One Martini backbone bead per residue (centre of mass of N, CA, C, O) as a GRO file, in nm:
protein
  136
    1UNK     BB    1  -3.036  -2.677   2.800
    2UNK     BB    2  -3.292  -2.713   2.870
    3UNK     BB    3  -3.565  -2.726   3.104
    4UNK     BB    4  -3.891  -2.871   3.184
    5UNK     BB    5  -3.953  -2.645   3.413
    6UNK     BB    6  -3.882  -2.362   3.221
    7UNK     BB    7  -3.768  -2.412   2.892
    8UNK     BB    8  -3.506  -2.288   2.976
    9UNK     BB    9  -3.199  -2.169   2.998
   10UNK     BB   10  -2.993  -2.079   3.261
   11UNK     BB   11  -2.856  -1.882   3.055
   12UNK     BB   12  -3.116  -1.689   3.012
   13UNK     BB   13  -3.225  -1.610   3.244
   14UNK     BB   14  -2.963  -1.433   3.347
   15UNK     BB   15  -2.815  -1.357   3.045
   16UNK     BB   16  -3.032  -1.275   2.818
   17UNK     BB   17  -2.888  -1.479   2.609
   18UNK     BB   18  -2.807  -1.716   2.430
   19UNK     BB   19  -2.507  -1.945   2.387
   20UNK     BB   20  -2.203  -1.929   2.190
   21UNK     BB   21  -2.060  -2.147   2.038
   22UNK     BB   22  -1.732  -2.161   1.911
   23UNK     BB   23  -1.773  -2.295   1.642
   24UNK     BB   24  -2.024  -2.126   1.601
   25UNK     BB   25  -1.806  -1.909   1.483
   26UNK     BB   26  -1.578  -2.061   1.303
   27UNK     BB   27  -1.836  -2.167   1.189
   28UNK     BB   28  -2.141  -2.030   1.098
   29UNK     BB   29  -2.391  -2.075   1.166
   30UNK     BB   30  -2.716  -1.997   1.086
   31UNK     BB   31  -2.760  -1.852   1.384
   32UNK     BB   32  -2.489  -1.671   1.384
   33UNK     BB   33  -2.535  -1.524   1.113
   34UNK     BB   34  -2.847  -1.386   1.153
   35UNK     BB   35  -2.701  -1.250   1.473
   36UNK     BB   36  -2.437  -1.082   1.302
   37UNK     BB   37  -2.600  -0.851   1.154
   38UNK     BB   38  -2.784  -0.587   1.127
   39UNK     BB   39  -3.011  -0.745   1.306
   40UNK     BB   40  -2.923  -0.684   1.593
   41UNK     BB   41  -2.978  -0.558   1.756
   42UNK     BB   42  -3.238  -0.530   1.748
   43UNK     BB   43  -3.288  -0.764   1.880
   44UNK     BB   44  -3.174  -0.732   2.127
   45UNK     BB   45  -3.353  -0.513   2.266
   46UNK     BB   46  -3.595  -0.723   2.216
   47UNK     BB   47  -3.495  -0.891   2.429
   48UNK     BB   48  -3.484  -0.737   2.663
   49UNK     BB   49  -3.754  -0.692   2.681
   50UNK     BB   50  -3.888  -0.968   2.708
   51UNK     BB   51  -3.720  -1.120   2.994
   52UNK     BB   52  -3.926  -1.076   3.184
   53UNK     BB   53  -4.167  -1.262   3.083
   54UNK     BB   54  -3.983  -1.497   3.050
   55UNK     BB   55  -3.974  -1.505   3.371
   56UNK     BB   56  -4.211  -1.520   3.449
   57UNK     BB   57  -4.297  -1.803   3.278
   58UNK     BB   58  -4.115  -1.995   3.411
   59UNK     BB   59  -4.240  -1.947   3.666
   60UNK     BB   60  -4.535  -2.060   3.615
   61UNK     BB   61  -4.392  -2.367   3.515
   62UNK     BB   62  -4.281  -2.403   3.837
   63UNK     BB   63  -4.523  -2.379   3.993
   64UNK     BB   64  -4.724  -2.576   3.865
   65UNK     BB   65  -4.545  -2.829   3.908
   66UNK     BB   66  -4.519  -2.851   4.196
   67UNK     BB   67  -4.830  -2.872   4.237
   68UNK     BB   68  -4.837  -3.134   4.026
   69UNK     BB   69  -4.677  -3.278   4.271
   70UNK     BB   70  -4.862  -3.224   4.558
   71UNK     BB   71  -5.103  -3.330   4.449
   72UNK     BB   72  -4.978  -3.706   4.363
   73UNK     BB   73  -4.946  -3.694   4.645
   74UNK     BB   74  -5.173  -3.638   4.846
   75UNK     BB   75  -5.345  -3.842   4.663
   76UNK     BB   76  -5.164  -4.079   4.845
   77UNK     BB   77  -5.212  -3.968   5.132
   78UNK     BB   78  -5.334  -4.102   5.424
   79UNK     BB   79  -5.536  -3.885   5.635
   80UNK     BB   80  -5.556  -3.901   6.000
   81UNK     BB   81  -5.676  -3.795   6.237
   82UNK     BB   82  -5.608  -3.662   6.566
   83UNK     BB   83  -5.703  -3.790   6.900
   84UNK     BB   84  -5.854  -3.813   7.169
   85UNK     BB   85  -5.723  -4.157   7.269
   86UNK     BB   86  -5.486  -4.229   7.114
   87UNK     BB   87  -5.246  -4.409   6.974
   88UNK     BB   88  -4.860  -4.340   6.985
   89UNK     BB   89  -4.596  -4.286   6.811
   90UNK     BB   90  -4.253  -4.139   6.883
   91UNK     BB   91  -4.011  -3.991   6.740
   92UNK     BB   92  -3.699  -4.008   6.727
   93UNK     BB   93  -3.351  -3.876   6.750
   94UNK     BB   94  -3.092  -3.828   6.789
   95UNK     BB   95  -3.038  -3.724   7.080
   96UNK     BB   96  -3.229  -4.002   7.177
   97UNK     BB   97  -3.027  -4.217   7.055
   98UNK     BB   98  -2.880  -4.507   7.082
   99UNK     BB   99  -2.511  -4.565   7.020
  100UNK     BB  100  -2.541  -4.910   7.044
  101UNK     BB  101  -2.738  -4.982   6.828
  102UNK     BB  102  -2.722  -4.773   6.522
  103UNK     BB  103  -2.861  -4.815   6.315
  104UNK     BB  104  -3.072  -5.074   6.351
  105UNK     BB  105  -3.249  -4.891   6.503
  106UNK     BB  106  -3.485  -4.792   6.661
  107UNK     BB  107  -3.687  -4.471   6.577
  108UNK     BB  108  -3.956  -4.560   6.782
  109UNK     BB  109  -4.142  -4.454   7.075
  110UNK     BB  110  -4.358  -4.633   7.276
  111UNK     BB  111  -4.676  -4.601   7.365
  112UNK     BB  112  -4.880  -4.350   7.327
  113UNK     BB  113  -5.081  -4.116   7.423
  114UNK     BB  114  -5.348  -3.827   7.393
  115UNK     BB  115  -5.471  -3.593   7.619
  116UNK     BB  116  -5.392  -3.286   7.395
  117UNK     BB  117  -5.429  -3.074   7.262
  118UNK     BB  118  -5.236  -2.768   7.192
  119UNK     BB  119  -5.191  -2.745   6.851
  120UNK     BB  120  -5.162  -2.762   6.548
  121UNK     BB  121  -4.965  -3.059   6.604
  122UNK     BB  122  -4.978  -3.068   6.900
  123UNK     BB  123  -4.891  -3.279   7.175
  124UNK     BB  124  -5.006  -3.440   7.477
  125UNK     BB  125  -4.856  -3.688   7.630
  126UNK     BB  126  -4.849  -4.058   7.750
  127UNK     BB  127  -4.810  -4.283   7.902
  128UNK     BB  128  -4.930  -4.613   8.026
  129UNK     BB  129  -4.901  -4.542   8.354
  130UNK     BB  130  -4.934  -4.174   8.266
  131UNK     BB  131  -4.696  -4.036   8.248
  132UNK     BB  132  -4.617  -3.766   8.139
  133UNK     BB  133  -4.468  -3.515   7.878
  134UNK     BB  134  -4.233  -3.358   7.812
  135UNK     BB  135  -4.169  -3.126   7.495
  136UNK     BB  136  -4.446  -3.189   7.282
   0.00000   0.00000   0.00000
């Protein structure tokens, strides 16, 4: 079946032709009888010439679909910049989680104050007692 995001079947993009079902060979269909005639060589050469264009168009459609999904997501997301002095929660990693808590344990370590911006998206944090955290 053709995939909606590319408009072509994966088989046709890889092998540069449509698949023929064995039933069509045994009981010739209109598609099979048209393809197995004397024009087959000419049609095959034309198909090979158009393959790169079809792949490019499939790639363009795939990129457009991804951009559409990204726009939809970004429309719903509420972006809030973090500044020095803001209080944040820090996500726990698998390493820092307590195995005794199980899957119902907390997912966040909490409240930390942002003391400095170290790079884009990275911050220096300190606890409520004023102790700086390492490796932020």
